[in-house]
Amino acid sequence: MDEVKVVVAHSERATLRVGDVFLKVDADQARIDVEVEAMALAPVPTPEVLWRKPPVLAIAAVPGTALGRLGEPSTASPAAWAAAGAAIRKLHDAPLPSRPGRAGRSIVALAAELDDECELLVTNGVLPADLVTRNRQVAEAALRPWTPVFTHGDLQITHVFVDGDEVTGIIDWSEAGQGDALFDLATLTLGHEEHLGDVVAGYGADVDLDVIRAWWSLRSLLVVRWLVEHGFDPFAPGCEVDVLSSRL
C-alpha cells in the first residue's frame, strides 16, 4: 500500500501525496476554482485533474523532477532552464484569463502592503532596518505600469518539472490570472540568479533585469513574516533573507 506523504501543510491548505495522486485540501474554494480553470486554459503541460469533491481536489503527478529547490543548487541543465523560460513565454502569450491573479495587484495596493510589511519587519525585530530600507529602495523599480498577461502567479522553482531538457509539467495554479510577466520570471529565478540568463534566453524577449531584481526584493520582503509564522525558514542558506542580503 502506498504511504501518505505530507507535501505541505499549514492553516490555509494542505497537499498530500498517495502514490501518483496528489490530494489538495483548501479552506478557500475560490483558490481551487482558479486552479482548475487556469490548468484548463494554460497552453503548457499541467497536471490531469482526476476528481474534485470540495474541499478536496485530486490531481495526477506529472512526470520528471522539479527544476530545483530554493536554497539548494539546481542540477538541471542550462537548456532545461531555457525550456522553462520558453514555456513561460508561451503562457504569457496566451489569451488572458478572466480573473486578476496574484501577479496582478495594483501598484497602489502593492506599495501600501509593502510599506506596512517593511514597518512590521523592523518594529518586530524580524530583520535589521538597513536591510529592509535598502531592499525597499530596490523594490521600487517593480512598482511601475505593466501590460497584463496570463501569469501563473506562484511560479516557484519547485512548481516547474522537467525531464532532461524538456518541461513536463507546471503545477500549483491557484494564484493564476492576469498579471505582470516579470513577476513570474522573478519568482522562478528567486535565489537562482545564476540561471536568470538561461531563462531570459529561452523566454526570447527583452526584459528589464532591474525590475526582476526589484521583484526579488519585493517578494522576499512580503513573505518573510508569513513564512516564519507558518513554520518555514526564510533564514535558511540561499533563501529569502539571503536574497535580501545580496542587495546590500
PDB file of C-alpha atoms in Angstrom:
ATOM      1  CA  MET A   1       0.000   0.000   0.000  1.00  0.00           C
ATOM      2  CA  ASP A   2       1.260   3.493  -0.850  1.00  0.00           C
ATOM      3  CA  GLU A   3       2.143   5.707   2.074  1.00  0.00           C
ATOM      4  CA  VAL A   4       0.542   9.094   2.618  1.00  0.00           C
ATOM      5  CA  LYS A   5       3.166  11.821   2.305  1.00  0.00           C
ATOM      6  CA  VAL A   6       2.508  15.355   3.549  1.00  0.00           C
ATOM      7  CA  VAL A   7       3.892  17.656   0.854  1.00  0.00           C
ATOM      8  CA  VAL A   8       2.907  20.913   2.553  1.00  0.00           C
ATOM      9  CA  ALA A   9       0.515  21.715   5.375  1.00  0.00           C
ATOM     10  CA  HIS A  10      -0.464  24.885   7.217  1.00  0.00           C
ATOM     11  CA  SER A  11      -3.633  26.548   8.468  1.00  0.00           C
ATOM     12  CA  GLU A  12      -4.806  27.612   4.987  1.00  0.00           C
ATOM     13  CA  ARG A  13      -4.240  24.485   2.922  1.00  0.00           C
ATOM     14  CA  ALA A  14      -2.586  21.080   2.780  1.00  0.00           C
ATOM     15  CA  THR A  15      -1.302  18.861  -0.002  1.00  0.00           C
ATOM     16  CA  LEU A  16      -0.929  15.106   0.424  1.00  0.00           C
ATOM     17  CA  ARG A  17       0.613  12.581  -1.955  1.00  0.00           C
ATOM     18  CA  VAL A  18      -0.592   8.999  -2.196  1.00  0.00           C
ATOM     19  CA  GLY A  19       1.304   7.126  -4.897  1.00  0.00           C
ATOM     20  CA  ASP A  20       0.878   9.117  -8.112  1.00  0.00           C
ATOM     21  CA  VAL A  21      -2.091  11.115  -6.809  1.00  0.00           C
ATOM     22  CA  PHE A  22      -1.955  14.481  -5.065  1.00  0.00           C
ATOM     23  CA  LEU A  23      -4.836  15.489  -2.799  1.00  0.00           C
ATOM     24  CA  LYS A  24      -5.123  19.238  -2.271  1.00  0.00           C
ATOM     25  CA  VAL A  25      -7.283  20.366   0.632  1.00  0.00           C
ATOM     26  CA  ASP A  26      -8.040  24.088   0.662  1.00  0.00           C
ATOM     27  CA  ALA A  27     -10.206  26.122   3.021  1.00  0.00           C
ATOM     28  CA  ASP A  28     -10.757  28.675   0.249  1.00  0.00           C
ATOM     29  CA  GLN A  29     -12.697  27.077  -2.591  1.00  0.00           C
ATOM     30  CA  ALA A  30     -12.085  30.132  -4.776  1.00  0.00           C
ATOM     31  CA  ARG A  31      -8.416  29.124  -4.994  1.00  0.00           C
ATOM     32  CA  ILE A  32      -9.396  25.666  -6.217  1.00  0.00           C
ATOM     33  CA  ASP A  33     -11.763  27.242  -8.767  1.00  0.00           C
ATOM     34  CA  VAL A  34      -8.898  29.377 -10.081  1.00  0.00           C
ATOM     35  CA  GLU A  35      -6.549  26.383 -10.229  1.00  0.00           C
ATOM     36  CA  VAL A  36      -8.920  24.160 -12.207  1.00  0.00           C
ATOM     37  CA  GLU A  37      -9.840  26.942 -14.620  1.00  0.00           C
ATOM     38  CA  ALA A  38      -6.229  28.013 -15.177  1.00  0.00           C
ATOM     39  CA  MET A  39      -4.979  24.477 -15.852  1.00  0.00           C
ATOM     40  CA  ALA A  40      -7.706  24.055 -18.464  1.00  0.00           C
ATOM     41  CA  LEU A  41      -6.684  27.274 -20.228  1.00  0.00           C
ATOM     42  CA  ALA A  42      -2.890  27.176 -19.936  1.00  0.00           C
ATOM     43  CA  PRO A  43      -1.068  26.191 -23.189  1.00  0.00           C
ATOM     44  CA  VAL A  44       1.687  24.407 -21.237  1.00  0.00           C
ATOM     45  CA  PRO A  45       1.842  20.936 -19.613  1.00  0.00           C
ATOM     46  CA  THR A  46      -0.280  20.807 -16.440  1.00  0.00           C
ATOM     47  CA  PRO A  47      -1.428  18.007 -14.102  1.00  0.00           C
ATOM     48  CA  GLU A  48      -4.507  15.980 -15.005  1.00  0.00           C
ATOM     49  CA  VAL A  49      -7.496  16.677 -12.775  1.00  0.00           C
ATOM     50  CA  LEU A  50      -8.752  13.258 -11.575  1.00  0.00           C
ATOM     51  CA  TRP A  51     -11.717  14.363  -9.500  1.00  0.00           C
ATOM     52  CA  ARG A  52     -12.956  17.157  -7.304  1.00  0.00           C
ATOM     53  CA  LYS A  53     -15.098  16.979  -4.203  1.00  0.00           C
ATOM     54  CA  PRO A  54     -14.869  20.177  -2.138  1.00  0.00           C
ATOM     55  CA  PRO A  55     -12.754  20.847  -0.206  1.00  0.00           C
ATOM     56  CA  VAL A  56     -10.519  18.273  -1.962  1.00  0.00           C
ATOM     57  CA  LEU A  57      -9.008  18.361  -5.459  1.00  0.00           C
ATOM     58  CA  ALA A  58      -7.277  15.218  -6.745  1.00  0.00           C
ATOM     59  CA  ILE A  59      -4.681  15.600  -9.486  1.00  0.00           C
ATOM     60  CA  ALA A  60      -2.212  13.226 -11.112  1.00  0.00           C
ATOM     61  CA  ALA A  61       1.521  13.577 -10.578  1.00  0.00           C
ATOM     62  CA  VAL A  62       3.451  14.998 -13.514  1.00  0.00           C
ATOM     63  CA  PRO A  63       6.498  13.147 -14.856  1.00  0.00           C
ATOM     64  CA  GLY A  64      10.047  14.341 -14.317  1.00  0.00           C
ATOM     65  CA  THR A  65      11.603  16.171 -11.401  1.00  0.00           C
ATOM     66  CA  ALA A  66      11.385  19.724 -10.109  1.00  0.00           C
ATOM     67  CA  LEU A  67      13.737  22.237 -11.727  1.00  0.00           C
ATOM     68  CA  GLY A  68      15.283  22.701  -8.291  1.00  0.00           C
ATOM     69  CA  ARG A  69      14.667  23.923  -4.759  1.00  0.00           C
ATOM     70  CA  LEU A  70      15.187  27.280  -3.110  1.00  0.00           C
ATOM     71  CA  GLY A  71      18.363  27.213  -1.046  1.00  0.00           C
ATOM     72  CA  GLU A  72      19.933  24.350  -2.999  1.00  0.00           C
ATOM     73  CA  PRO A  73      21.992  24.303  -6.210  1.00  0.00           C
ATOM     74  CA  SER A  74      19.930  23.236  -9.207  1.00  0.00           C
ATOM     75  CA  THR A  75      21.147  20.127 -11.031  1.00  0.00           C
ATOM     76  CA  ALA A  76      19.034  20.975 -14.089  1.00  0.00           C
ATOM     77  CA  SER A  77      20.905  21.874 -17.269  1.00  0.00           C
ATOM     78  CA  PRO A  78      21.027  25.388 -18.735  1.00  0.00           C
ATOM     79  CA  ALA A  79      18.870  24.017 -21.565  1.00  0.00           C
ATOM     80  CA  ALA A  80      16.220  22.930 -19.044  1.00  0.00           C
ATOM     81  CA  TRP A  81      16.175  26.421 -17.546  1.00  0.00           C
ATOM     82  CA  ALA A  82      15.861  27.873 -21.031  1.00  0.00           C
ATOM     83  CA  ALA A  83      12.982  25.471 -21.747  1.00  0.00           C
ATOM     84  CA  ALA A  84      11.267  26.791 -18.623  1.00  0.00           C
ATOM     85  CA  GLY A  85      11.691  30.315 -19.969  1.00  0.00           C
ATOM     86  CA  ALA A  86      10.176  29.261 -23.297  1.00  0.00           C
ATOM     87  CA  ALA A  87       7.201  27.668 -21.532  1.00  0.00           C
ATOM     88  CA  ILE A  88       6.609  30.842 -19.530  1.00  0.00           C
ATOM     89  CA  ARG A  89       6.697  32.910 -22.724  1.00  0.00           C
ATOM     90  CA  LYS A  90       4.089  30.586 -24.263  1.00  0.00           C
ATOM     91  CA  LEU A  91       1.873  31.103 -21.209  1.00  0.00           C
ATOM     92  CA  HIS A  92       2.335  34.873 -21.291  1.00  0.00           C
ATOM     93  CA  ASP A  93       1.422  34.978 -24.992  1.00  0.00           C
ATOM     94  CA  ALA A  94      -1.842  33.063 -24.410  1.00  0.00           C
ATOM     95  CA  PRO A  95      -5.268  34.771 -24.290  1.00  0.00           C
ATOM     96  CA  LEU A  96      -5.924  36.489 -20.979  1.00  0.00           C
ATOM     97  CA  PRO A  97      -7.955  34.629 -18.343  1.00  0.00           C
ATOM     98  CA  SER A  98     -10.968  36.450 -16.932  1.00  0.00           C
ATOM     99  CA  ARG A  99      -9.596  36.949 -13.416  1.00  0.00           C
ATOM    100  CA  PRO A 100      -6.786  39.046 -12.000  1.00  0.00           C
ATOM    101  CA  GLY A 101      -4.102  36.902 -10.339  1.00  0.00           C
ATOM    102  CA  ARG A 102      -1.583  37.294  -7.552  1.00  0.00           C
ATOM    103  CA  ALA A 103       0.787  38.933 -10.018  1.00  0.00           C
ATOM    104  CA  GLY A 104      -1.913  41.448 -10.922  1.00  0.00           C
ATOM    105  CA  ARG A 105      -2.227  43.519  -7.763  1.00  0.00           C
ATOM    106  CA  SER A 106      -2.417  47.256  -8.387  1.00  0.00           C
ATOM    107  CA  ILE A 107       0.669  49.405  -7.900  1.00  0.00           C
ATOM    108  CA  VAL A 108      -1.086  51.428  -5.205  1.00  0.00           C
ATOM    109  CA  ALA A 109      -2.232  48.377  -3.241  1.00  0.00           C
ATOM    110  CA  LEU A 110       1.142  46.676  -3.584  1.00  0.00           C
ATOM    111  CA  ALA A 111       3.059  49.765  -2.434  1.00  0.00           C
ATOM    112  CA  ALA A 112       0.791  50.143   0.594  1.00  0.00           C
ATOM    113  CA  GLU A 113       1.202  46.465   1.518  1.00  0.00           C
ATOM    114  CA  LEU A 114       4.966  46.723   1.088  1.00  0.00           C
ATOM    115  CA  ASP A 115       5.234  49.804   3.295  1.00  0.00           C
ATOM    116  CA  ASP A 116       3.141  48.163   6.028  1.00  0.00           C
ATOM    117  CA  GLU A 117       5.177  44.961   5.875  1.00  0.00           C
ATOM    118  CA  CYS A 118       8.507  46.794   5.976  1.00  0.00           C
ATOM    119  CA  GLU A 119       7.387  48.657   9.085  1.00  0.00           C
ATOM    120  CA  LEU A 120       6.366  45.405  10.789  1.00  0.00           C
ATOM    121  CA  LEU A 121       9.632  43.683   9.877  1.00  0.00           C
ATOM    122  CA  VAL A 122      11.602  46.427  11.595  1.00  0.00           C
ATOM    123  CA  THR A 123       9.235  47.112  14.505  1.00  0.00           C
ATOM    124  CA  ASN A 124       9.023  43.418  15.405  1.00  0.00           C
ATOM    125  CA  GLY A 125      12.765  42.931  15.065  1.00  0.00           C
ATOM    126  CA  VAL A 126      12.453  40.335  12.306  1.00  0.00           C
ATOM    127  CA  LEU A 127      15.040  41.994  10.058  1.00  0.00           C
ATOM    128  CA  PRO A 128      17.577  44.817  10.507  1.00  0.00           C
ATOM    129  CA  ALA A 129      16.367  48.267   9.482  1.00  0.00           C
ATOM    130  CA  ASP A 130      19.200  48.848   6.978  1.00  0.00           C
ATOM    131  CA  LEU A 131      18.412  45.570   5.190  1.00  0.00           C
ATOM    132  CA  VAL A 132      14.725  46.439   4.942  1.00  0.00           C
ATOM    133  CA  THR A 133      15.371  50.027   3.848  1.00  0.00           C
ATOM    134  CA  ARG A 134      17.798  49.054   1.089  1.00  0.00           C
ATOM    135  CA  ASN A 135      15.508  46.378  -0.314  1.00  0.00           C
ATOM    136  CA  ARG A 136      12.502  48.695  -0.140  1.00  0.00           C
ATOM    137  CA  GLN A 137      14.501  51.057  -2.359  1.00  0.00           C
ATOM    138  CA  VAL A 138      15.362  48.252  -4.790  1.00  0.00           C
ATOM    139  CA  ALA A 139      11.725  47.081  -4.831  1.00  0.00           C
ATOM    140  CA  GLU A 140      10.558  50.492  -6.035  1.00  0.00           C
ATOM    141  CA  ALA A 141      11.510  49.576  -9.629  1.00  0.00           C
ATOM    142  CA  ALA A 142       8.797  46.889  -9.694  1.00  0.00           C
ATOM    143  CA  LEU A 143       6.104  49.472  -8.939  1.00  0.00           C
ATOM    144  CA  ARG A 144       5.583  50.658 -12.494  1.00  0.00           C
ATOM    145  CA  PRO A 145       2.893  50.315 -15.180  1.00  0.00           C
ATOM    146  CA  TRP A 146       2.780  46.918 -16.913  1.00  0.00           C
ATOM    147  CA  THR A 147       0.734  45.209 -19.622  1.00  0.00           C
ATOM    148  CA  PRO A 148      -1.308  42.291 -18.235  1.00  0.00           C
ATOM    149  CA  VAL A 149      -0.530  38.770 -19.439  1.00  0.00           C
ATOM    150  CA  PHE A 150      -1.626  35.267 -18.416  1.00  0.00           C
ATOM    151  CA  THR A 151       0.530  34.685 -15.323  1.00  0.00           C
ATOM    152  CA  HIS A 152       0.995  31.641 -13.114  1.00  0.00           C
ATOM    153  CA  GLY A 153       1.345  33.850 -10.044  1.00  0.00           C
ATOM    154  CA  ASP A 154       3.333  31.402  -7.875  1.00  0.00           C
ATOM    155  CA  LEU A 155       5.975  30.073 -10.238  1.00  0.00           C
ATOM    156  CA  GLN A 156       8.385  28.798  -7.611  1.00  0.00           C
ATOM    157  CA  ILE A 157      11.215  26.610  -8.839  1.00  0.00           C
ATOM    158  CA  THR A 158       9.584  23.549  -7.249  1.00  0.00           C
ATOM    159  CA  HIS A 159       6.459  24.090  -9.370  1.00  0.00           C
ATOM    160  CA  VAL A 160       8.229  23.511 -12.714  1.00  0.00           C
ATOM    161  CA  PHE A 161       9.018  19.903 -13.628  1.00  0.00           C
ATOM    162  CA  VAL A 162      11.493  18.820 -16.277  1.00  0.00           C
ATOM    163  CA  ASP A 163      12.738  15.578 -17.803  1.00  0.00           C
ATOM    164  CA  GLY A 164      16.148  16.179 -19.308  1.00  0.00           C
ATOM    165  CA  ASP A 165      15.823  19.443 -21.206  1.00  0.00           C
ATOM    166  CA  GLU A 166      12.031  19.321 -21.584  1.00  0.00           C
ATOM    167  CA  VAL A 167       9.345  20.864 -19.365  1.00  0.00           C
ATOM    168  CA  THR A 168       6.945  18.070 -18.421  1.00  0.00           C
ATOM    169  CA  GLY A 169       4.564  19.908 -16.135  1.00  0.00           C
ATOM    170  CA  ILE A 170       3.835  23.112 -14.231  1.00  0.00           C
ATOM    171  CA  ILE A 171       1.829  22.679 -11.019  1.00  0.00           C
ATOM    172  CA  ASP A 172       0.006  24.755  -8.360  1.00  0.00           C
ATOM    173  CA  TRP A 173      -2.082  27.254 -10.345  1.00  0.00           C
ATOM    174  CA  SER A 174      -4.220  28.679  -7.507  1.00  0.00           C
ATOM    175  CA  GLU A 175      -2.711  32.180  -7.885  1.00  0.00           C
ATOM    176  CA  ALA A 176      -3.023  32.321 -11.689  1.00  0.00           C
ATOM    177  CA  GLY A 177      -4.662  35.146 -13.614  1.00  0.00           C
ATOM    178  CA  GLN A 178      -3.896  38.435 -15.297  1.00  0.00           C
ATOM    179  CA  GLY A 179      -0.663  39.958 -14.047  1.00  0.00           C
ATOM    180  CA  ASP A 180       2.849  41.291 -14.567  1.00  0.00           C
ATOM    181  CA  ALA A 181       5.002  38.988 -16.724  1.00  0.00           C
ATOM    182  CA  LEU A 182       8.192  39.874 -14.848  1.00  0.00           C
ATOM    183  CA  PHE A 183       6.651  38.699 -11.571  1.00  0.00           C
ATOM    184  CA  ASP A 184       6.635  35.133 -12.943  1.00  0.00           C
ATOM    185  CA  LEU A 185      10.206  35.353 -14.233  1.00  0.00           C
ATOM    186  CA  ALA A 186      11.390  36.755 -10.913  1.00  0.00           C
ATOM    187  CA  THR A 187       9.575  34.123  -8.856  1.00  0.00           C
ATOM    188  CA  LEU A 188      11.147  31.290 -10.865  1.00  0.00           C
ATOM    189  CA  THR A 189      14.681  32.672 -10.548  1.00  0.00           C
ATOM    190  CA  LEU A 190      14.485  33.822  -6.916  1.00  0.00           C
ATOM    191  CA  GLY A 191      17.629  32.575  -5.195  1.00  0.00           C
ATOM    192  CA  HIS A 192      18.982  31.241  -8.512  1.00  0.00           C
ATOM    193  CA  GLU A 193      20.306  34.410 -10.124  1.00  0.00           C
ATOM    194  CA  GLU A 194      22.946  32.363 -11.927  1.00  0.00           C
ATOM    195  CA  HIS A 195      20.216  30.899 -14.156  1.00  0.00           C
ATOM    196  CA  LEU A 196      18.455  34.171 -14.983  1.00  0.00           C
ATOM    197  CA  GLY A 197      20.332  34.463 -18.293  1.00  0.00           C
ATOM    198  CA  ASP A 198      19.226  30.959 -19.331  1.00  0.00           C
ATOM    199  CA  VAL A 199      15.592  31.710 -18.510  1.00  0.00           C
ATOM    200  CA  VAL A 200      15.632  35.023 -20.362  1.00  0.00           C
ATOM    201  CA  ALA A 201      17.284  33.378 -23.379  1.00  0.00           C
ATOM    202  CA  GLY A 202      14.507  30.801 -23.509  1.00  0.00           C
ATOM    203  CA  TYR A 203      11.872  33.466 -22.926  1.00  0.00           C
ATOM    204  CA  GLY A 204      13.047  35.143 -26.103  1.00  0.00           C
ATOM    205  CA  ALA A 205      12.150  38.745 -25.361  1.00  0.00           C
ATOM    206  CA  ASP A 206      13.852  41.791 -23.934  1.00  0.00           C
ATOM    207  CA  VAL A 207      13.154  42.046 -20.227  1.00  0.00           C
ATOM    208  CA  ASP A 208      14.193  44.666 -17.692  1.00  0.00           C
ATOM    209  CA  LEU A 209      16.584  42.853 -15.371  1.00  0.00           C
ATOM    210  CA  ASP A 210      16.403  45.652 -12.815  1.00  0.00           C
ATOM    211  CA  VAL A 211      12.660  45.029 -12.498  1.00  0.00           C
ATOM    212  CA  ILE A 212      13.237  41.317 -11.991  1.00  0.00           C
ATOM    213  CA  ARG A 213      15.740  42.110  -9.243  1.00  0.00           C
ATOM    214  CA  ALA A 214      13.217  44.523  -7.766  1.00  0.00           C
ATOM    215  CA  TRP A 215      10.644  41.730  -7.652  1.00  0.00           C
ATOM    216  CA  TRP A 216      13.163  39.513  -5.830  1.00  0.00           C
ATOM    217  CA  SER A 217      13.390  42.138  -3.092  1.00  0.00           C
ATOM    218  CA  LEU A 218       9.683  42.915  -3.063  1.00  0.00           C
ATOM    219  CA  ARG A 219       8.546  39.299  -2.940  1.00  0.00           C
ATOM    220  CA  SER A 220      11.067  38.419  -0.236  1.00  0.00           C
ATOM    221  CA  LEU A 221      10.081  41.370   1.952  1.00  0.00           C
ATOM    222  CA  LEU A 222       6.418  40.430   1.703  1.00  0.00           C
ATOM    223  CA  VAL A 223       6.806  36.744   2.574  1.00  0.00           C
ATOM    224  CA  VAL A 224       9.409  36.611   5.364  1.00  0.00           C
ATOM    225  CA  ARG A 225       6.972  37.075   8.262  1.00  0.00           C
ATOM    226  CA  TRP A 226       4.364  34.774   6.688  1.00  0.00           C
ATOM    227  CA  LEU A 227       6.940  32.026   6.215  1.00  0.00           C
ATOM    228  CA  VAL A 228       8.121  32.276   9.818  1.00  0.00           C
ATOM    229  CA  GLU A 229       4.550  32.244  11.150  1.00  0.00           C
ATOM    230  CA  HIS A 230       3.661  29.150   9.071  1.00  0.00           C
ATOM    231  CA  GLY A 231       6.641  27.032  10.057  1.00  0.00           C
ATOM    232  CA  PHE A 232       9.016  27.722   7.166  1.00  0.00           C
ATOM    233  CA  ASP A 233      12.552  29.095   7.419  1.00  0.00           C
ATOM    234  CA  PRO A 234      13.347  32.108   5.223  1.00  0.00           C
ATOM    235  CA  PHE A 235      16.667  32.449   7.101  1.00  0.00           C
ATOM    236  CA  ALA A 236      17.998  29.140   5.705  1.00  0.00           C
ATOM    237  CA  PRO A 237      21.052  29.482   3.424  1.00  0.00           C
ATOM    238  CA  GLY A 238      20.106  30.635  -0.061  1.00  0.00           C
ATOM    239  CA  CYS A 239      16.543  31.511   0.881  1.00  0.00           C
ATOM    240  CA  GLU A 240      14.640  34.809   1.150  1.00  0.00           C
ATOM    241  CA  VAL A 241      16.791  36.573   3.760  1.00  0.00           C
ATOM    242  CA  ASP A 242      19.952  35.715   1.813  1.00  0.00           C
ATOM    243  CA  VAL A 243      18.271  37.119  -1.314  1.00  0.00           C
ATOM    244  CA  LEU A 244      17.634  40.358   0.580  1.00  0.00           C
ATOM    245  CA  SER A 245      21.182  40.433   1.952  1.00  0.00           C
ATOM    246  CA  SER A 246      22.627  40.092  -1.564  1.00  0.00           C
ATOM    247  CA  ARG A 247      21.187  43.532  -2.415  1.00  0.00           C
ATOM    248  CA  LEU A 248      23.378  45.273   0.188  1.00  0.00           C
TER     249      LEU A 248
END
